[in-house]
Amino acid sequence: MKYQKEVDSFMYDVIQHNPGESIFHQAVYEVAETIIPFIIENPKYQGKKIMERIAEPERVILFKIGWKDDKGEVQVNRGFRIEMNSCLGPYKGGLRFHSSVTLDSLKFLAFEQVFKNSLTTLSLGGGKGGSDFSPIGKTDDEIMRFCYAFMSEIYKYIGADTDIPAGDIGVGGREIGYLFGQYKKLTNQFTGVLTGKGLEWGGSLLRPEATGFGVVYFMKQMLETRGLSLKGKRVAVSGFGNVSWGAVTKATEMGAKVITISGPDGYIYDPDGISGEKIDYMLEMRFKNTDKVKDFADKYGVEYIPNKKPWEVEADIALPCAIQNELLKDDAEDIIRNNYICVAEGANMPCTSEAVHLFQKAKLLYSPGKASNAGGVAVSGIEMVQNASHYPYKKEEVDERLKGIMSTIHSNCIKYGKDDTGYIDYLKGANIAGFVKVADAMLDQGIV
Ligand code: 2IT
């Protein structure tokens, strides 16, 4: 690759400066591969250490969370909020409650969020937070006590114009409710400090669906670049949480057939397509605090394949909607061998760098999460607008705005990512389009 030496030299410093943070290194590398060459070819962005500054969080808050479980035993968890970049607006990004949460994984997510939020066209900086607390196997009371303990520390740093958390893995409407209740109690303020709120108390219509719907709107446009439509296409989805649920709902509604969902325990194969009551059951599973998709197979008598991933089935479209680095080189080889047309990321960085390079080499339609899953944070931005104006939008209004934003992101990916042969490198396009806005704002705001 042209400028490989410059990319390597940049990465050498990032790795020295952030030892042991391999997921963060991976996310920065995936951006550096396209942005370092872009900076070299655009003198305006040189000499200001812009990428070095974007890769450095503006602030990291790390704290202890003590709480008691139902047996009265003391539990200790670690809480984080990474305030990554506020050039475009207040820090914005979800909270993840999952056993895999570390400073490393949240720095990767916060870094991705900066580019994603820039792509949404809204005024949103980037941040991310969470805890290594796992809701799996916990009772509702335990989750409530944990959320209160988490908020008792983090409330000092967040605010409707400062830093606005939302949900992510392990944090849905229930958790946002407990977090909001505690914020209100501690500050005596009812403000739009969190998004993903309940509809009756400041939430936006379609926020729960937004990430998955956005993925499908984006994927539809990807197919259209090749003159294809979604109708009748077989879609393999991974995960069974919020993003998967939204994606399954919208893909089915638009005439595609979703034939898999998955969990860490394996995947289910439903050749007739997941629809109707089965989609609603995905929502119910969340309240069981389980991460086993087998439960779905048991209930509906569909095939369950333990310890395997969906990509071994024959399908047309892959939507990885579970977690980072779930789709490895071998899986990418399965996808290419099975002649999939399109891979659109619903999760954040679910495909490893090796997998992404294989897709690009095979000229598959491939989009990174920062582009295709930006619908979630985009509707969070729309929730903030509704909160600030104290005026709720209708469902159709939110849906139109979401469609418009996904379409703008798609156009921007083409603008910066289409090569001479007509192939659209969505990763390159998303990186450059996201970078330009942030970099221009940083140049305007000086060295702070
Ligand atoms: O990864 C993501 O974009 C999210 N978890 C949503 C963040 C938000 O602030 O709505």
Coordinates of C-alpha atoms and ligand atoms in Angstrom, one line a residue:
M1 CA 0.0 0.0 0.0
K2 CA 1.1 3.5 -0.8
Y3 CA 2.2 5.4 2.4
Q4 CA 2.4 2.1 4.4
K5 CA 5.6 3.4 6.1
E6 CA 3.8 6.5 7.3
V7 CA 0.8 4.5 8.6
D8 CA 3.2 2.1 10.4
S9 CA 5.1 5.0 12.0
F10 CA 1.9 6.6 13.2
M11 CA 0.7 3.3 14.6
Y12 CA 4.0 2.7 16.3
D13 CA 3.5 5.8 18.4
V14 CA -0.2 4.9 19.1
I15 CA 0.9 1.4 20.3
Q16 CA 3.8 2.8 22.5
H17 CA 1.4 5.3 24.0
N18 CA -1.4 2.9 24.7
P19 CA 0.3 -0.4 25.6
G20 CA -1.7 -3.6 25.6
E21 CA -4.9 -2.0 24.2
S22 CA -5.2 -4.2 21.1
I23 CA -8.8 -3.5 20.2
F24 CA -8.2 0.2 20.4
H25 CA -5.1 -0.3 18.2
Q26 CA -7.2 -2.2 15.7
A27 CA -9.9 0.5 15.5
V28 CA -7.3 3.3 15.1
Y29 CA -5.4 1.2 12.4
E30 CA -8.6 0.7 10.4
V31 CA -8.9 4.5 10.3
A32 CA -5.2 5.3 9.9
E33 CA -5.0 3.1 6.8
T34 CA -7.2 5.6 4.9
I35 CA -6.7 8.8 6.8
I36 CA -2.9 9.0 7.0
P37 CA -2.7 8.9 3.2
F38 CA -5.6 11.4 3.0
I39 CA -3.7 13.8 5.2
I40 CA -0.5 13.4 3.2
E41 CA -2.4 14.3 0.1
N42 CA -4.2 17.2 1.7
P43 CA -1.7 19.7 3.0
K44 CA -4.4 21.7 5.0
Y45 CA -4.5 18.8 7.5
Q46 CA -0.7 18.5 7.9
G47 CA 1.5 19.7 10.7
K48 CA -1.3 19.9 13.3
K49 CA -1.1 16.3 14.7
I50 CA -4.8 16.0 14.0
M51 CA -4.9 12.2 14.0
E52 CA -2.7 12.0 17.1
R53 CA -5.2 14.3 18.8
I54 CA -8.3 12.4 17.7
A55 CA -6.7 9.2 19.1
E56 CA -6.3 10.8 22.5
P57 CA -9.4 11.0 24.7
E58 CA -10.1 14.4 26.0
R59 CA -11.0 12.9 29.4
V60 CA -11.2 9.4 30.9
I61 CA -13.3 8.8 34.0
L62 CA -12.7 5.5 35.7
F63 CA -14.4 4.6 39.0
K64 CA -15.3 1.9 41.5
I65 CA -18.8 0.7 41.8
G66 CA -19.7 -1.1 45.0
W67 CA -23.1 -2.7 45.4
K68 CA -24.8 -5.6 47.1
D69 CA -26.4 -8.5 45.4
D70 CA -29.6 -10.2 46.5
K71 CA -27.7 -12.5 48.8
G72 CA -26.3 -9.5 50.6
E73 CA -22.9 -10.1 49.3
V74 CA -20.7 -7.2 48.3
Q75 CA -19.9 -6.8 44.6
V76 CA -17.2 -4.6 43.1
N77 CA -17.3 -3.5 39.5
R78 CA -15.4 -0.9 37.5
G79 CA -17.2 2.0 35.7
F80 CA -15.9 4.1 32.8
R81 CA -16.8 7.1 30.7
I82 CA -14.5 8.0 27.9
E83 CA -15.0 11.6 26.7
M84 CA -13.3 11.2 23.4
N85 CA -13.9 14.3 21.3
S86 CA -16.2 17.4 21.7
C87 CA -15.3 19.4 18.6
L88 CA -18.7 18.8 16.9
G89 CA -20.9 18.9 20.0
P90 CA -21.3 17.4 23.5
Y91 CA -20.0 13.9 24.1
K92 CA -22.5 11.4 22.9
G93 CA -22.4 7.6 22.9
G94 CA -23.8 4.6 24.7
L95 CA -23.1 2.7 27.9
R96 CA -22.2 -1.0 27.7
F97 CA -22.7 -3.4 30.6
H98 CA -20.9 -6.6 29.6
S99 CA -18.3 -8.8 31.1
S100 CA -15.9 -8.0 28.2
V101 CA -15.8 -4.2 29.1
T102 CA -12.3 -2.8 29.7
L103 CA -10.7 0.5 29.2
D104 CA -9.4 -0.9 25.9
S105 CA -12.7 -1.9 24.5
L106 CA -14.4 1.4 25.5
K107 CA -11.6 3.5 24.0
F108 CA -12.2 1.6 20.7
L109 CA -15.9 2.3 20.9
A110 CA -15.4 5.9 21.8
F111 CA -13.0 6.4 18.9
E112 CA -15.4 4.8 16.5
Q113 CA -18.2 7.0 17.9
V114 CA -16.4 10.2 17.0
F115 CA -16.4 9.3 13.3
K116 CA -19.9 7.8 13.4
N117 CA -21.4 10.8 15.1
S118 CA -19.7 13.1 12.6
L119 CA -21.3 11.1 9.8
T120 CA -24.8 11.6 11.2
T121 CA -24.6 15.3 10.1
L122 CA -25.9 16.2 13.7
S123 CA -24.0 18.3 16.2
L124 CA -22.6 15.4 18.3
G125 CA -19.2 14.8 19.8
G126 CA -18.1 11.3 20.7
G127 CA -17.9 9.3 23.9
K128 CA -18.6 5.9 25.3
G129 CA -18.9 4.3 28.7
G130 CA -20.0 1.3 30.7
S131 CA -19.0 -1.3 33.2
D132 CA -17.7 -4.9 33.4
F133 CA -21.0 -5.6 35.2
S134 CA -22.9 -8.4 33.4
P135 CA -26.7 -8.4 33.6
I136 CA -26.7 -12.0 32.5
G137 CA -28.2 -14.1 35.4
K138 CA -28.9 -11.0 37.5
T139 CA -32.3 -10.2 39.0
D140 CA -34.2 -7.0 38.2
D141 CA -33.5 -5.7 41.7
E142 CA -29.8 -6.3 41.3
I143 CA -29.8 -4.5 38.0
M144 CA -31.6 -1.6 39.6
R145 CA -29.2 -1.3 42.5
F146 CA -26.3 -1.5 40.1
C147 CA -27.7 1.2 37.9
Y148 CA -28.2 3.5 40.9
A149 CA -24.6 2.9 42.1
F150 CA -23.2 3.6 38.6
M151 CA -25.2 6.8 38.3
S152 CA -24.1 7.9 41.8
E153 CA -20.7 8.5 40.5
I154 CA -21.2 9.4 36.8
Y155 CA -23.8 12.1 37.4
K156 CA -21.1 14.5 38.3
Y157 CA -19.7 14.4 34.7
I158 CA -22.7 14.2 32.4
G159 CA -25.4 16.7 31.4
A160 CA -27.8 17.5 28.6
D161 CA -25.2 19.9 27.1
T162 CA -22.1 18.2 28.3
D163 CA -22.2 14.4 27.8
I164 CA -25.3 12.4 27.0
P165 CA -25.1 8.6 27.5
A166 CA -27.5 6.1 25.9
G167 CA -27.8 2.3 25.7
D168 CA -25.5 -0.3 24.2
I169 CA -25.0 -4.0 24.9
G170 CA -26.6 -4.8 28.2
V171 CA -28.2 -1.3 28.6
G172 CA -31.8 -1.0 27.2
G173 CA -34.9 0.9 28.2
R174 CA -35.1 -0.8 31.6
E175 CA -31.5 0.3 32.6
I176 CA -31.9 3.8 31.1
G177 CA -35.0 4.1 33.3
Y178 CA -33.1 3.3 36.5
L179 CA -30.2 5.5 35.5
F180 CA -32.5 8.4 34.7
G181 CA -34.4 8.0 38.0
Q182 CA -31.2 8.2 40.0
Y183 CA -29.9 11.2 38.0
K184 CA -33.1 13.1 38.6
K185 CA -33.0 12.2 42.3
L186 CA -29.4 13.4 42.7
T187 CA -29.6 16.6 40.7
N188 CA -33.3 17.5 41.0
Q189 CA -33.4 18.1 37.3
F190 CA -35.5 16.6 34.5
T191 CA -33.4 17.0 31.5
G192 CA -32.4 15.2 28.3
V193 CA -29.3 13.8 30.0
L194 CA -29.8 10.3 28.6
T195 CA -31.3 9.1 25.4
G196 CA -33.3 5.9 24.8
K197 CA -35.7 7.0 27.5
G198 CA -39.3 5.7 27.9
L199 CA -41.8 7.2 25.5
E200 CA -43.9 8.8 28.4
W201 CA -40.9 10.6 29.9
G202 CA -39.0 12.2 27.0
G203 CA -38.0 9.2 24.8
S204 CA -38.3 9.3 21.1
L205 CA -40.5 7.1 19.0
L206 CA -38.4 4.6 17.0
R207 CA -35.3 5.0 19.1
P208 CA -35.4 1.3 20.1
E209 CA -35.8 0.3 16.4
A210 CA -33.4 2.9 15.0
T211 CA -30.1 1.1 14.8
G212 CA -31.5 -2.0 13.2
F213 CA -33.8 0.0 10.8
G214 CA -30.9 2.2 9.9
V215 CA -28.8 -0.8 9.0
V216 CA -31.5 -2.1 6.7
Y217 CA -32.1 1.3 5.0
F218 CA -28.3 1.5 4.4
M219 CA -28.0 -2.0 3.2
K220 CA -30.9 -1.4 0.7
Q221 CA -29.0 1.5 -0.8
M222 CA -25.8 -0.7 -1.0
L223 CA -27.8 -3.3 -3.0
E224 CA -29.2 -0.6 -5.3
T225 CA -25.7 0.4 -6.4
R226 CA -25.6 -3.0 -8.1
G227 CA -29.2 -2.7 -9.3
L228 CA -30.4 -5.2 -6.7
S229 CA -33.4 -5.2 -4.4
L230 CA -34.0 -6.6 -1.0
K231 CA -37.1 -8.5 -2.0
G232 CA -36.7 -12.3 -1.5
K233 CA -33.1 -12.0 -0.4
R234 CA -32.0 -14.4 2.4
V235 CA -30.4 -12.6 5.3
A236 CA -28.2 -14.1 7.9
V237 CA -28.2 -12.1 11.1
S238 CA -26.0 -12.6 14.2
G239 CA -27.0 -11.6 17.7
F240 CA -30.5 -11.5 19.1
G241 CA -30.4 -8.2 21.0
N242 CA -31.6 -4.7 20.2
V243 CA -29.8 -4.2 16.9
S244 CA -30.7 -7.7 15.6
W245 CA -34.3 -7.2 16.6
G246 CA -34.6 -3.9 14.7
A247 CA -32.8 -5.4 11.6
V248 CA -34.9 -8.5 11.6
T249 CA -38.1 -6.5 11.9
K250 CA -37.3 -4.1 9.0
A251 CA -35.7 -6.6 6.7
T252 CA -38.8 -8.9 7.1
E253 CA -41.1 -6.0 6.5
M254 CA -39.3 -5.1 3.3
G255 CA -39.7 -8.5 1.9
A256 CA -36.4 -10.2 2.8
K257 CA -36.2 -13.5 4.6
V258 CA -34.2 -13.6 7.8
I259 CA -33.0 -17.1 8.3
T260 CA -30.6 -16.9 11.3
I261 CA -30.1 -15.2 14.7
S262 CA -27.4 -16.1 17.1
G263 CA -26.0 -16.0 20.6
P264 CA -22.6 -16.8 22.2
D265 CA -23.9 -20.4 22.5
G266 CA -24.6 -21.0 18.7
Y267 CA -27.2 -20.0 16.1
I268 CA -30.7 -20.9 15.1
Y269 CA -31.6 -21.7 11.5
D270 CA -35.2 -20.9 10.4
P271 CA -35.4 -21.4 6.6
D272 CA -39.0 -20.1 6.5
G273 CA -37.9 -16.8 7.8
I274 CA -38.2 -15.2 11.3
S275 CA -41.4 -13.2 11.4
G276 CA -44.4 -12.1 13.4
E277 CA -44.6 -13.5 17.0
K278 CA -41.0 -14.8 16.7
I279 CA -39.7 -11.3 16.3
D280 CA -41.6 -10.2 19.4
Y281 CA -40.1 -13.1 21.3
M282 CA -36.6 -11.7 20.6
L283 CA -37.7 -8.7 22.8
E284 CA -39.0 -10.9 25.5
M285 CA -35.7 -12.8 25.7
R286 CA -34.0 -9.6 26.8
F287 CA -36.0 -9.5 30.0
K288 CA -34.8 -13.1 30.8
N289 CA -31.3 -11.8 31.3
T290 CA -29.9 -14.6 29.3
D291 CA -27.4 -14.8 26.5
K292 CA -28.5 -18.2 25.2
V293 CA -30.3 -18.2 21.8
K294 CA -31.2 -21.9 22.4
D295 CA -34.2 -20.6 24.3
F296 CA -35.6 -19.4 21.0
A297 CA -35.1 -22.8 19.3
D298 CA -36.7 -24.6 22.2
K299 CA -39.8 -22.4 22.1
Y300 CA -40.3 -22.5 18.3
G301 CA -38.9 -25.9 17.5
V302 CA -36.5 -24.5 14.9
E303 CA -33.0 -25.9 14.2
Y304 CA -30.3 -24.9 16.8
I305 CA -26.7 -25.3 15.9
P306 CA -24.5 -25.1 19.0
N307 CA -21.1 -23.5 19.0
K308 CA -21.2 -22.4 15.4
K309 CA -21.7 -19.1 13.6
P310 CA -24.5 -18.2 11.1
W311 CA -22.1 -17.5 8.2
E312 CA -21.8 -21.2 7.3
V313 CA -25.4 -21.1 5.9
E314 CA -26.2 -20.1 2.3
A315 CA -27.6 -16.6 2.2
D316 CA -27.3 -13.4 0.2
I317 CA -26.7 -10.8 2.9
A318 CA -24.8 -10.9 6.2
L319 CA -25.7 -8.6 9.0
P320 CA -23.3 -9.1 11.9
C321 CA -25.2 -7.4 14.8
A322 CA -23.6 -9.0 17.9
I323 CA -20.2 -7.7 19.1
Q324 CA -16.7 -6.7 18.1
N325 CA -14.5 -9.2 16.4
E326 CA -17.2 -11.9 16.1
L327 CA -16.6 -12.4 12.3
L328 CA -13.1 -13.8 11.7
K329 CA -11.0 -14.6 8.7
D330 CA -12.6 -18.2 8.4
D331 CA -16.1 -16.7 8.6
A332 CA -15.2 -14.2 5.8
E333 CA -14.0 -17.2 3.7
D334 CA -17.4 -18.9 4.4
I335 CA -19.2 -15.8 3.3
I336 CA -17.2 -15.4 0.1
R337 CA -17.5 -19.2 -0.7
N338 CA -21.3 -19.0 -0.2
N339 CA -21.5 -16.1 -2.6
Y340 CA -23.0 -13.5 -0.3
I341 CA -23.5 -10.2 -2.0
C342 CA -23.3 -7.8 0.9
V343 CA -22.0 -7.6 4.5
A344 CA -23.4 -4.6 6.5
E345 CA -22.2 -4.2 10.0
G346 CA -24.9 -3.7 12.6
A347 CA -22.5 -4.0 15.6
N348 CA -19.4 -1.9 16.1
M349 CA -16.4 -3.5 14.4
P350 CA -17.8 -7.0 14.3
C351 CA -15.4 -8.0 11.4
T352 CA -11.7 -8.3 12.1
S353 CA -9.3 -6.4 9.8
E354 CA -8.4 -9.7 8.1
A355 CA -12.1 -10.3 7.3
V356 CA -12.6 -6.8 6.0
H357 CA -9.5 -7.1 3.7
L358 CA -10.9 -10.3 2.3
F359 CA -14.3 -8.7 1.6
Q360 CA -12.6 -5.8 -0.2
K361 CA -10.4 -8.1 -2.2
A362 CA -13.5 -10.1 -3.3
K363 CA -15.3 -6.8 -4.2
L364 CA -18.1 -7.6 -1.9
L365 CA -20.4 -4.8 -0.8
Y366 CA -19.1 -4.2 2.7
S367 CA -19.9 -1.4 5.1
P368 CA -18.4 -0.6 8.5
G369 CA -20.6 -0.1 11.5
K370 CA -19.7 3.6 11.8
A371 CA -21.7 4.1 8.6
S372 CA -24.3 1.4 8.6
N373 CA -25.2 1.4 12.3
A374 CA -25.2 5.2 12.8
G375 CA -29.1 5.2 12.8
G376 CA -29.1 4.5 16.5
V377 CA -27.1 7.5 17.6
A378 CA -28.8 9.6 14.9
V379 CA -32.2 9.0 16.4
S380 CA -30.6 9.7 19.8
G381 CA -29.7 13.1 18.3
I382 CA -33.3 13.5 17.2
E383 CA -34.4 12.6 20.8
M384 CA -32.2 15.4 22.1
V385 CA -33.8 17.9 19.6
Q386 CA -37.2 16.9 20.9
N387 CA -36.1 17.2 24.6
A388 CA -34.6 20.6 24.0
S389 CA -37.7 21.9 22.3
H390 CA -40.1 20.0 24.6
Y391 CA -41.9 18.9 21.6
P392 CA -42.3 15.2 20.5
Y393 CA -42.2 14.2 16.8
K394 CA -44.5 11.7 15.2
K395 CA -43.3 8.3 14.2
E396 CA -43.3 9.1 10.5
E397 CA -41.3 12.3 11.1
V398 CA -38.6 10.4 12.9
D399 CA -38.5 7.6 10.3
E400 CA -38.2 10.2 7.5
R401 CA -35.3 11.9 9.3
L402 CA -33.6 8.5 9.9
K403 CA -34.0 7.5 6.3
G404 CA -32.6 10.9 5.2
I405 CA -29.6 10.6 7.5
M406 CA -28.8 7.0 6.3
S407 CA -29.1 8.2 2.7
T408 CA -26.7 11.1 3.3
I409 CA -24.2 8.8 5.0
H410 CA -24.4 6.5 2.0
S411 CA -23.8 9.4 -0.5
N412 CA -20.8 10.5 1.5
C413 CA -19.4 7.0 1.5
I414 CA -19.7 7.1 -2.3
K415 CA -18.2 10.6 -2.5
Y416 CA -15.0 9.6 -0.7
G417 CA -14.9 5.9 -1.3
K418 CA -15.6 5.2 -5.0
D419 CA -12.5 4.2 -6.9
D420 CA -11.7 4.3 -10.7
T421 CA -13.2 0.9 -11.3
G422 CA -16.5 1.9 -9.7
Y423 CA -16.0 -0.2 -6.6
I424 CA -17.2 1.6 -3.4
D425 CA -14.9 1.2 -0.5
Y426 CA -17.4 2.1 2.2
L427 CA -14.8 2.0 5.0
K428 CA -12.5 4.5 3.2
G429 CA -15.5 6.7 2.4
A430 CA -16.9 6.6 5.9
N431 CA -13.5 7.3 7.5
I432 CA -12.8 10.3 5.2
A433 CA -16.3 11.8 5.4
G434 CA -16.3 11.4 9.2
F435 CA -12.7 12.8 9.5
V436 CA -13.1 15.9 7.4
K437 CA -15.9 17.4 9.6
V438 CA -14.0 16.6 12.8
A439 CA -10.7 17.8 11.5
D440 CA -12.1 21.1 10.1
A441 CA -13.8 21.8 13.4
M442 CA -10.5 21.1 15.2
L443 CA -8.6 23.4 12.9
D444 CA -11.2 26.1 13.6
Q445 CA -11.0 25.6 17.3
G446 CA -7.2 25.6 17.6
I447 CA -4.9 23.6 19.8
V448 CA -6.9 23.0 22.9
Ligands
2IT1 O1 -22.9 2.4 19.3 C1 -23.8 3.2 19.2 O2 -23.8 4.1 18.3 C2 -24.7 3.3 20.3 N1 -24.7 2.4 21.2 C3 -25.8 4.3 20.4 C4 -25.3 5.6 21.1 C5 -26.3 6.6 21.3 O3 -25.8 7.6 22.0 O4 -27.4 6.5 21.0

